[in-house]
Coordinates of C-alpha atoms and ligand atoms in Angstrom, one line a residue:
Chain A
M283 CA -0.6 -0.1 -0.7
N284 CA 1.8 3.5 -1.2
V285 CA 0.5 5.7 0.4
L286 CA 2.7 8.6 -0.7
P287 CA 1.6 11.3 -4.0
K288 CA 4.5 11.1 -6.6
P289 CA 6.2 13.7 -6.3
F290 CA 6.5 16.7 -9.8
A291 CA 9.2 17.1 -12.3
G292 CA 8.8 20.1 -12.3
P293 CA 6.2 23.5 -11.6
A294 CA 3.7 23.1 -14.2
D295 CA -0.6 24.7 -13.9
L296 CA -1.4 22.7 -10.4
T297 CA -4.4 23.0 -8.3
V298 CA -5.3 20.9 -5.1
R299 CA -9.1 20.0 -4.0
I300 CA -9.6 19.0 -0.3
N301 CA -11.9 15.6 -0.7
R302 CA -14.4 17.2 1.4
K303 CA -15.2 13.0 2.2
R304 CA -12.0 11.7 3.4
C305 CA -10.5 15.5 5.3
Q306 CA -10.4 15.6 8.9
G307 CA -9.1 18.6 9.0
H308 CA -5.7 17.7 11.7
A309 CA -4.6 21.3 9.3
R310 CA -1.1 19.9 8.5
C311 CA -1.0 21.3 5.5
V312 CA -2.1 24.3 6.6
A313 CA 1.2 24.5 9.2
I314 CA 2.8 23.1 5.9
A315 CA 1.9 25.4 3.1
P316 CA -0.5 28.7 5.1
E317 CA -0.7 30.2 1.5
L318 CA -2.6 27.8 -0.1
F319 CA -4.7 26.1 2.6
E320 CA -6.2 27.5 5.6
V321 CA -9.3 26.2 8.2
D322 CA -12.6 28.8 8.8
A323 CA -14.4 29.3 12.3
S324 CA -16.4 26.3 12.5
G325 CA -13.0 24.5 12.0
E326 CA -13.5 23.3 8.3
T327 CA -10.2 23.4 6.0
Q328 CA -10.5 24.7 2.4
E329 CA -8.2 25.5 -0.9
L330 CA -7.6 29.9 -1.1
R331 CA -7.6 31.2 -4.0
G332 CA -9.6 28.1 -5.3
G333 CA -7.3 25.8 -5.1
A334 CA -4.7 27.3 -8.1
V335 CA -0.9 26.7 -7.6
P336 CA 1.4 29.4 -8.5
P337 CA 4.6 27.7 -10.0
D338 CA 6.9 28.9 -7.1
L339 CA 4.5 26.4 -4.8
A340 CA 4.5 23.4 -6.5
N341 CA 7.5 21.1 -3.9
K342 CA 5.0 23.3 -0.9
V343 CA 2.0 21.8 -2.2
Y344 CA 3.7 17.8 -2.9
L345 CA 4.9 17.9 0.9
A346 CA 0.7 18.8 2.2
A347 CA -0.2 16.2 0.1
A348 CA 3.1 14.1 1.7
N349 CA 1.5 13.9 5.1
C350 CA -2.0 14.3 5.5
P351 CA -2.1 11.6 7.4
E352 CA -6.6 11.4 5.9
L353 CA -4.9 10.9 1.8
A354 CA -7.5 13.6 0.8
I355 CA -5.1 16.4 -0.9
D356 CA -5.7 15.8 -4.2
I357 CA -2.8 17.4 -6.4
V358 CA -3.8 18.6 -10.8
E359 CA -1.8 18.7 -13.6
A360 CA -3.9 21.0 -16.1
G361 CA -5.4 19.3 -19.0
E362 CA -5.7 15.9 -16.4
Q363 CA -8.7 14.6 -15.3
A364 CA -9.6 15.0 -11.0
Chain B
M11 CA 0.0 -13.8 10.3
P12 CA 0.2 -9.7 11.2
I13 CA -2.9 -10.4 13.6
A14 CA -2.8 -11.9 17.7
H15 CA -5.4 -12.6 19.3
T16 CA -5.5 -13.4 23.6
D17 CA -8.7 -14.6 25.7
R18 CA -7.3 -11.8 28.6
F19 CA -10.2 -8.8 28.8
L20 CA -13.2 -10.6 27.6
G21 CA -11.1 -11.5 23.7
V22 CA -9.0 -9.1 22.3
Y23 CA -7.6 -9.1 19.0
L24 CA -4.8 -6.8 17.7
P25 CA -3.8 -5.3 14.0
S26 CA 0.2 -4.1 13.8
R27 CA -0.2 -2.8 9.9
Y28 CA -0.7 0.6 9.1
E29 CA -2.9 -1.6 6.7
D30 CA -5.4 -3.1 9.0
I31 CA -4.8 -0.1 11.4
R32 CA -6.1 2.8 8.9
A33 CA -9.2 -0.3 7.2
I34 CA -10.6 -0.4 11.3
A35 CA -10.9 2.7 11.8
Y36 CA -11.8 3.6 8.3
D37 CA -14.6 1.2 8.9
P38 CA -17.0 2.3 12.2
E39 CA -20.0 0.1 11.0
H40 CA -18.0 -3.7 11.6
F41 CA -16.7 -1.8 14.5
S42 CA -17.7 0.3 17.4
S43 CA -15.9 3.1 19.2
R44 CA -19.4 2.4 22.0
R45 CA -15.9 1.0 23.6
I46 CA -12.3 2.2 23.5
F47 CA -10.6 1.4 26.4
V48 CA -9.5 -2.7 26.4
R49 CA -10.7 -3.6 30.3
E50 CA -10.1 -6.6 32.4
G51 CA -14.8 -6.7 33.0
K52 CA -17.5 -5.5 31.5
R53 CA -19.3 -1.9 33.0
P54 CA -22.0 0.0 31.8
P55 CA -20.9 2.2 28.6
L56 CA -20.2 5.4 29.5
K57 CA -21.3 8.2 27.2
S58 CA -18.3 11.1 26.2
P59 CA -19.0 12.1 23.2
P60 CA -17.8 12.6 20.1
I61 CA -15.2 9.6 21.0
T62 CA -17.1 7.6 22.1
S63 CA -20.2 7.0 19.6
D64 CA -20.5 5.9 16.1
P65 CA -22.6 7.8 13.1
P66 CA -24.9 9.0 12.6
S67 CA -24.6 10.7 15.7
H68 CA -21.1 10.9 15.5
R69 CA -20.4 13.8 12.9
A70 CA -22.8 16.4 14.1
E71 CA -21.3 16.2 18.3
R72 CA -17.5 16.5 16.7
K73 CA -18.2 19.6 14.9
I74 CA -19.6 21.9 17.6
L75 CA -15.9 21.1 20.2
L76 CA -14.4 22.2 17.1
P77 CA -14.8 26.1 16.6
P78 CA -12.1 25.7 20.6
F79 CA -9.9 23.3 18.9
T80 CA -8.7 25.6 15.7
P81 CA -5.4 27.3 14.7
A82 CA -6.3 29.9 14.6
A83 CA -8.2 29.7 18.0
I84 CA -4.9 27.6 19.0
Q85 CA -3.3 30.7 18.4
R86 CA -4.1 32.4 20.6
L87 CA -3.1 30.6 23.4
E88 CA 0.1 30.1 22.5
P89 CA 1.4 32.8 25.3
R90 CA -0.1 30.9 28.1
A91 CA 1.1 28.1 27.7
R92 CA 5.2 30.2 26.7
A93 CA 4.6 31.9 30.5
L94 CA 3.4 28.7 32.1
C95 CA 6.2 26.8 30.7
R96 CA 9.3 29.4 32.0
E97 CA 7.7 29.9 35.2
L98 CA 7.6 25.8 35.6
L99 CA 11.6 25.6 34.1
E100 CA 11.8 29.3 36.7
P101 CA 12.5 27.3 40.1
L102 CA 14.6 24.7 38.2
S103 CA 16.8 27.1 37.5
G104 CA 20.8 26.1 39.2
R105 CA 19.7 22.9 39.5
S106 CA 21.7 19.8 38.5
A107 CA 19.3 17.8 38.6
C108 CA 15.6 17.1 38.4
D109 CA 12.6 14.9 37.1
G110 CA 11.2 15.8 33.0
A111 CA 8.4 14.3 33.2
V112 CA 7.3 15.1 36.7
D113 CA 8.6 18.4 37.1
Y114 CA 8.7 19.8 33.2
A115 CA 5.8 17.3 31.1
Q116 CA 3.5 16.6 33.8
E117 CA 2.3 20.3 34.3
I118 CA 1.0 21.8 31.1
P119 CA -1.2 20.3 29.8
A120 CA -2.8 20.0 32.8
R121 CA -2.7 23.6 33.4
L122 CA -3.1 24.7 30.5
I123 CA -6.5 22.3 29.6
A124 CA -7.2 23.9 33.7
H125 CA -6.6 27.7 31.6
M126 CA -9.0 26.7 28.9
L127 CA -11.3 25.0 31.3
G128 CA -11.8 28.3 33.1
I129 CA -10.3 26.3 36.2
S130 CA -8.0 27.7 38.2
E131 CA -4.6 25.8 37.0
D132 CA -4.1 24.6 40.6
A133 CA -6.7 22.0 39.8
G134 CA -4.1 20.0 37.3
D135 CA -3.0 18.3 40.3
Q136 CA -6.2 17.0 40.7
F137 CA -7.3 16.5 36.8
R138 CA -3.6 14.5 37.0
K139 CA -4.4 11.9 39.5
W140 CA -8.4 11.3 38.4
V141 CA -6.8 10.8 34.6
R142 CA -3.4 7.9 36.4
D143 CA -6.2 6.1 37.8
S144 CA -9.3 6.4 35.3
F145 CA -6.4 4.8 33.1
E146 CA -3.9 3.2 34.3
H147 CA -4.7 1.5 37.1
S148 CA -8.0 1.1 35.7
M149 CA -7.8 -1.5 33.1
T150 CA -7.5 -4.1 36.1
D151 CA -10.2 -2.6 38.4
V152 CA -13.8 -1.4 36.6
S153 CA -14.5 0.1 40.2
I154 CA -11.6 2.5 40.4
V155 CA -13.8 4.1 36.6
Q156 CA -16.6 4.2 38.6
R157 CA -14.9 6.0 41.7
V158 CA -13.1 9.1 39.0
V159 CA -15.7 9.0 36.7
A160 CA -18.4 10.4 39.9
E161 CA -15.9 12.8 41.1
V162 CA -15.2 14.6 38.6
S163 CA -19.1 14.9 37.5
A164 CA -19.8 16.1 40.8
F165 CA -16.9 18.8 39.9
F166 CA -17.8 19.1 36.9
D167 CA -21.8 20.0 38.0
E168 CA -20.6 23.1 40.4
E169 CA -18.7 24.1 37.6
I170 CA -21.6 24.8 35.7
A171 CA -23.9 25.8 38.1
R172 CA -21.7 28.4 38.6
R173 CA -21.7 29.8 34.9
R174 CA -25.1 29.2 34.5
G175 CA -25.5 32.9 35.4
A176 CA -22.9 34.3 33.6
R177 CA -21.4 33.4 30.8
G178 CA -18.0 33.7 30.4
D179 CA -15.0 33.0 27.9
D180 CA -14.5 29.3 28.9
L181 CA -15.1 26.6 27.4
I182 CA -17.7 25.4 29.9
S183 CA -19.1 28.2 29.5
Y184 CA -18.6 27.4 25.2
L185 CA -20.2 23.6 25.7
L186 CA -23.5 25.7 27.8
H187 CA -23.7 27.5 25.0
A188 CA -23.5 25.1 22.1
R189 CA -26.9 23.3 20.4
I190 CA -27.0 20.9 17.6
D191 CA -30.3 20.6 16.1
G192 CA -30.9 23.8 18.0
E193 CA -32.0 22.2 21.1
P194 CA -28.7 23.0 23.8
L195 CA -26.6 19.8 25.1
S196 CA -28.0 17.5 27.5
K197 CA -26.3 17.6 30.9
E198 CA -25.2 14.1 30.4
H199 CA -23.6 14.9 27.5
I200 CA -21.5 18.1 28.4
N201 CA -20.5 16.3 31.3
G202 CA -19.2 13.6 29.5
T203 CA -17.6 16.0 26.7
L204 CA -16.3 17.5 29.0
R205 CA -15.0 14.5 30.8
L206 CA -13.3 13.6 27.8
L207 CA -12.0 16.8 27.1
L208 CA -10.2 16.4 30.3
F209 CA -9.0 12.5 29.7
A210 CA -7.8 12.8 26.3
G211 CA -5.7 16.0 26.7
V212 CA -4.1 15.8 29.6
D213 CA -1.8 12.1 29.6
T214 CA -2.3 11.8 26.1
T215 CA 0.9 14.9 25.4
W216 CA 2.5 14.7 28.8
S217 CA 3.2 11.2 27.3
A218 CA 4.0 13.3 24.0
I219 CA 6.5 15.8 25.0
G220 CA 7.8 13.6 29.0
V221 CA 9.1 10.1 25.9
S222 CA 10.2 13.7 23.6
L223 CA 12.6 14.7 26.7
W224 CA 13.5 10.9 27.0
H225 CA 14.9 11.2 22.7
L226 CA 16.5 14.3 23.3
A227 CA 18.3 12.8 26.7
T228 CA 20.0 10.0 25.4
H229 CA 19.9 11.1 21.7
P230 CA 23.1 14.1 21.9
D231 CA 23.2 15.0 18.7
D232 CA 19.1 15.2 18.2
R233 CA 19.5 17.2 21.3
K234 CA 22.1 19.7 20.7
R235 CA 20.4 19.6 16.3
L236 CA 17.8 21.0 17.4
A237 CA 18.9 23.2 20.1
A238 CA 20.6 24.9 17.5
E239 CA 18.2 24.8 14.8
P240 CA 15.2 25.6 17.3
Q241 CA 13.9 26.4 13.8
I242 CA 12.9 22.0 12.9
I243 CA 11.4 21.7 15.7
P244 CA 7.6 21.4 14.1
T245 CA 8.7 18.6 11.9
A246 CA 10.5 17.0 14.8
V247 CA 8.0 17.4 16.7
E248 CA 5.8 15.4 13.7
E249 CA 8.3 12.5 13.8
F250 CA 8.5 11.9 18.1
L251 CA 4.2 11.9 17.3
R252 CA 5.3 9.3 14.1
A253 CA 8.0 6.9 16.9
Y254 CA 6.6 8.0 19.7
A255 CA 2.4 7.7 19.3
P256 CA 1.3 7.7 22.4
V257 CA -1.6 6.2 22.5
T258 CA -3.5 3.2 21.8
A259 CA -7.2 3.4 21.0
G260 CA -9.4 0.1 20.3
R261 CA -13.3 -0.6 18.9
E262 CA -16.0 -3.6 19.5
I263 CA -16.7 -5.8 16.8
V264 CA -20.1 -4.8 16.3
K265 CA -20.6 -6.6 13.2
E266 CA -18.8 -10.5 12.0
T267 CA -16.6 -10.0 9.1
E268 CA -12.0 -10.1 8.8
L269 CA -9.8 -8.6 8.8
A270 CA -6.3 -9.8 6.4
G271 CA -8.6 -12.8 5.6
C272 CA -8.5 -14.3 10.5
P273 CA -12.3 -13.6 11.0
L274 CA -13.2 -11.9 13.4
K275 CA -16.0 -12.4 16.4
V276 CA -18.4 -10.7 17.5
G277 CA -18.6 -8.5 20.4
E278 CA -14.8 -8.5 21.3
M279 CA -12.3 -5.8 21.0
V280 CA -10.1 -5.4 18.6
L281 CA -7.0 -2.4 19.5
L282 CA -5.8 0.2 17.1
P283 CA -2.1 0.7 18.2
F284 CA -1.0 3.7 16.0
G285 CA 2.2 3.5 17.2
A286 CA 2.5 0.2 14.9
A287 CA 1.1 1.5 12.4
N288 CA 3.3 4.8 12.5
R289 CA 6.7 2.6 12.0
D290 CA 4.6 0.0 9.2
P291 CA 7.9 -0.5 7.3
E292 CA 5.8 -0.4 3.6
I293 CA 4.7 3.0 5.1
F294 CA 7.5 4.8 5.9
P295 CA 10.7 4.5 5.3
D296 CA 13.5 4.6 7.9
A297 CA 10.6 3.1 9.7
E298 CA 12.6 3.1 12.9
R299 CA 14.7 5.4 13.1
V300 CA 13.7 8.2 14.4
V301 CA 15.5 11.1 11.1
I302 CA 14.2 14.8 13.3
D303 CA 14.1 15.8 10.0
R304 CA 12.2 13.6 7.9
A305 CA 9.8 15.8 5.6
E306 CA 7.0 13.1 4.5
N307 CA 5.1 12.3 7.7
P308 CA 2.0 10.9 7.6
H309 CA 1.4 9.7 10.5
A310 CA -1.4 8.8 12.4
A311 CA -0.4 9.4 15.8
F312 CA -4.0 11.5 16.8
G313 CA -5.7 8.0 15.2
L314 CA -7.4 8.3 11.1
G315 CA -10.4 8.6 10.1
I316 CA -14.0 10.2 11.7
H317 CA -12.3 10.3 15.5
R318 CA -9.6 12.1 14.4
C319 CA -8.4 14.6 16.7
I320 CA -9.3 17.2 17.4
G321 CA -7.2 18.6 19.8
A322 CA -4.3 17.4 18.0
T323 CA -2.6 21.1 17.1
L324 CA -3.3 22.4 20.9
A325 CA -1.0 19.0 21.7
R326 CA 1.5 20.4 18.9
M327 CA 1.7 23.9 19.9
E328 CA 2.5 22.9 23.4
M329 CA 5.0 19.7 22.7
R330 CA 7.0 22.6 20.7
V331 CA 6.8 25.7 23.2
A332 CA 7.3 23.0 26.0
L333 CA 10.8 21.5 23.2
E334 CA 11.7 25.5 22.5
E335 CA 11.9 27.1 26.0
W336 CA 12.9 23.8 27.2
L337 CA 15.6 23.7 24.9
G338 CA 16.2 27.3 25.7
K339 CA 17.2 26.9 29.0
F340 CA 18.1 23.5 29.0
P341 CA 20.6 22.8 25.9
D342 CA 22.1 20.6 27.4
F343 CA 20.6 17.5 29.2
A344 CA 21.1 13.7 29.4
L345 CA 19.5 11.2 31.3
A346 CA 20.3 11.2 35.5
P347 CA 23.5 7.9 34.9
G348 CA 21.6 5.1 36.8
A349 CA 17.6 6.3 35.6
A350 CA 15.4 4.0 36.4
V351 CA 12.5 5.8 34.3
E352 CA 9.7 5.0 35.0
W353 CA 7.1 4.0 31.5
S354 CA 3.0 4.2 32.0
T355 CA 0.9 1.2 31.7
G356 CA -2.8 1.5 29.8
P357 CA -3.6 2.4 26.3
I358 CA -1.8 6.0 26.9
R359 CA 2.5 5.0 27.2
G360 CA 4.8 7.8 28.4
P361 CA 7.8 8.7 30.7
R362 CA 5.9 8.9 34.4
Q363 CA 9.9 9.6 35.7
L364 CA 12.3 11.5 34.5
P365 CA 15.8 11.5 36.0
L366 CA 17.8 14.2 33.6
T367 CA 20.6 15.1 34.5
L368 CA 21.3 19.3 33.5
G369 CA 24.4 20.5 32.1
A370 CA 24.0 24.4 32.2
G371 CA 21.3 26.7 33.4
Ligands
HEM650 C1 0.0 14.2 22.1 C2 -1.6 14.1 22.0 C3 -2.6 14.3 22.4 C4 -2.8 12.5 21.3 C5 -1.5 12.0 21.0 C6 -3.8 12.5 20.8 C7 -4.7 11.6 20.5 C8 -5.1 11.3 20.0 C9 -6.3 9.7 19.3 C10 -5.5 8.5 18.7 C11 -7.7 9.8 19.0 C12 -8.7 8.7 17.8 C13 -9.0 7.8 19.0 C14 -9.7 6.6 18.3 O1 -9.7 6.4 17.1 O2 -10.4 5.8 18.7 C15 -8.0 11.6 19.7 C16 -9.4 11.9 19.6 C17 -9.0 12.6 20.5 N1 -9.3 13.6 20.7 FE1 -6.8 13.9 21.3 N2 -4.3 13.6 21.9 C18 -4.5 14.0 21.9 C19 -4.1 15.1 22.6 C20 -5.5 16.0 23.1 C21 -5.6 16.8 23.3 C22 -4.7 18.1 24.1 C23 -6.7 17.1 23.3 C24 -8.6 18.3 23.5 C25 -8.5 19.2 25.4 C26 -7.4 16.3 23.0 C27 -8.6 16.2 21.9 C28 -9.6 14.6 21.7 C29 -10.4 14.3 21.2 C30 -12.6 15.4 21.7 C31 -11.0 13.0 20.3 C32 -11.8 12.5 19.8 C33 -12.2 13.0 18.9 C34 -13.3 12.3 18.7 O3 -13.8 10.6 18.9 O4 -14.2 12.7 17.4 N3 -6.2 15.1 22.5 N4 -6.6 11.3 20.4
SF4_651 S1 -3.8 17.6 6.5 FE1 -5.0 16.7 4.7 S2 -6.9 15.9 6.3 FE2 -5.7 17.7 7.6 S3 -7.1 19.0 7.4 FE3 -5.7 19.3 5.7 S4 -6.2 17.8 3.5 FE4 -7.7 18.1 5.7

């Protein structure tokens, strides 16, 4: 069983999505990439800016996904099907 | 066979692989939280929502608890946590020895949760005694749990009565005003949740801070590195949580099923040893090694699935601040020569006595 997502070869046009069914709100993603995620006042985690990932944050979004214990972070490359 | 079984404690299975532990945590239909600890005798089921709840009621009971534990809310507590650590370190100044578990680790979560509940921080002493009795001394003597629950309930009843008139800014007041489907929570619900906040937050965090100090006392290279590079403390905290995960939860098997080819009997318990999941080499490369700057660390120390720990952000903050303050004051320390480190028994694992020599200070 492999839980770690594959690292990216390089910056691409990336979008990040939190899988609502899996996310349990541990906020590991927020701790690692506060530029990309936030926890709202009710305790739910959200993607910022609709999940758009600036190219210089490609590595951070990968790290956030690799540290999410629920495997709730999906990273989608432009042109790929979610 | 990756799953062990004992007839003791009314029958218990022990899985050991990440995959199996995860599968159980994700399957409340077969594995109920109405019993989460293994004990030698049956006792009347006691509700501490949300940890003892199953779907569908679990979701709403959990949701009302989230707002006081968001990163923003916990950040506001950080100054108090830091001041508390300094107050505890102050009397150790100039000493050449202390007990890292007794003098430091155990005090931090007990006092901070008292602070959050709007109770005198001196109640921390009483909290710790209740918590230890109910986790460590009750596995074989169920009557202890009943006594502790009665005492804790009476204590909180009084605190609740005190708040009926004037709403405070504390967690007890928060629960008194919380609503599920427009309805206030029942007295039993509030009392059960308060008991949970007390019991879930104290022994666990105490163990996590204590075992971090134990690791640093026995691994001088890691200790020197963290003292010199405090910015990696948050990453090290995650690694200590992975390698020394303090909590083993459990579930009652309520529907016949099997796991990794092993049939499971209804009515027996299955343990969730999150520490074993965290050392599964299938998931964590070099799993047996403690790597304080491990970058990819999706560990399960706070559980997995719907019961995932609500206090995780709080616990992480406490661990980070406790280590920052300790290393700032005592960058140089070690296990006392010939020291007898005493480890807890029961579902929460950590050092209860940790004799240390203090180099500088
Ligand atoms: C390092 C310290 C801690 C560890 C290792 C830890 C671990 C855990 C684990 C493994 C669970 C899941 C239990 C299960 O699946 O049955 C859990 C649940 C829970 N924890 Fe923690 N915990 C810690 C600190 C705290 C603190 C400080 C609080 C709050 C004051 C807290 C409150 C809770 C609550 C309310 C739940 C129940 C969540 C639910 O059932 O939905 N924990 N914790
Ligand atoms: S780390 Fe994963 S589970 Fe936790 S809040 Fe982020 S997406 Fe949700």
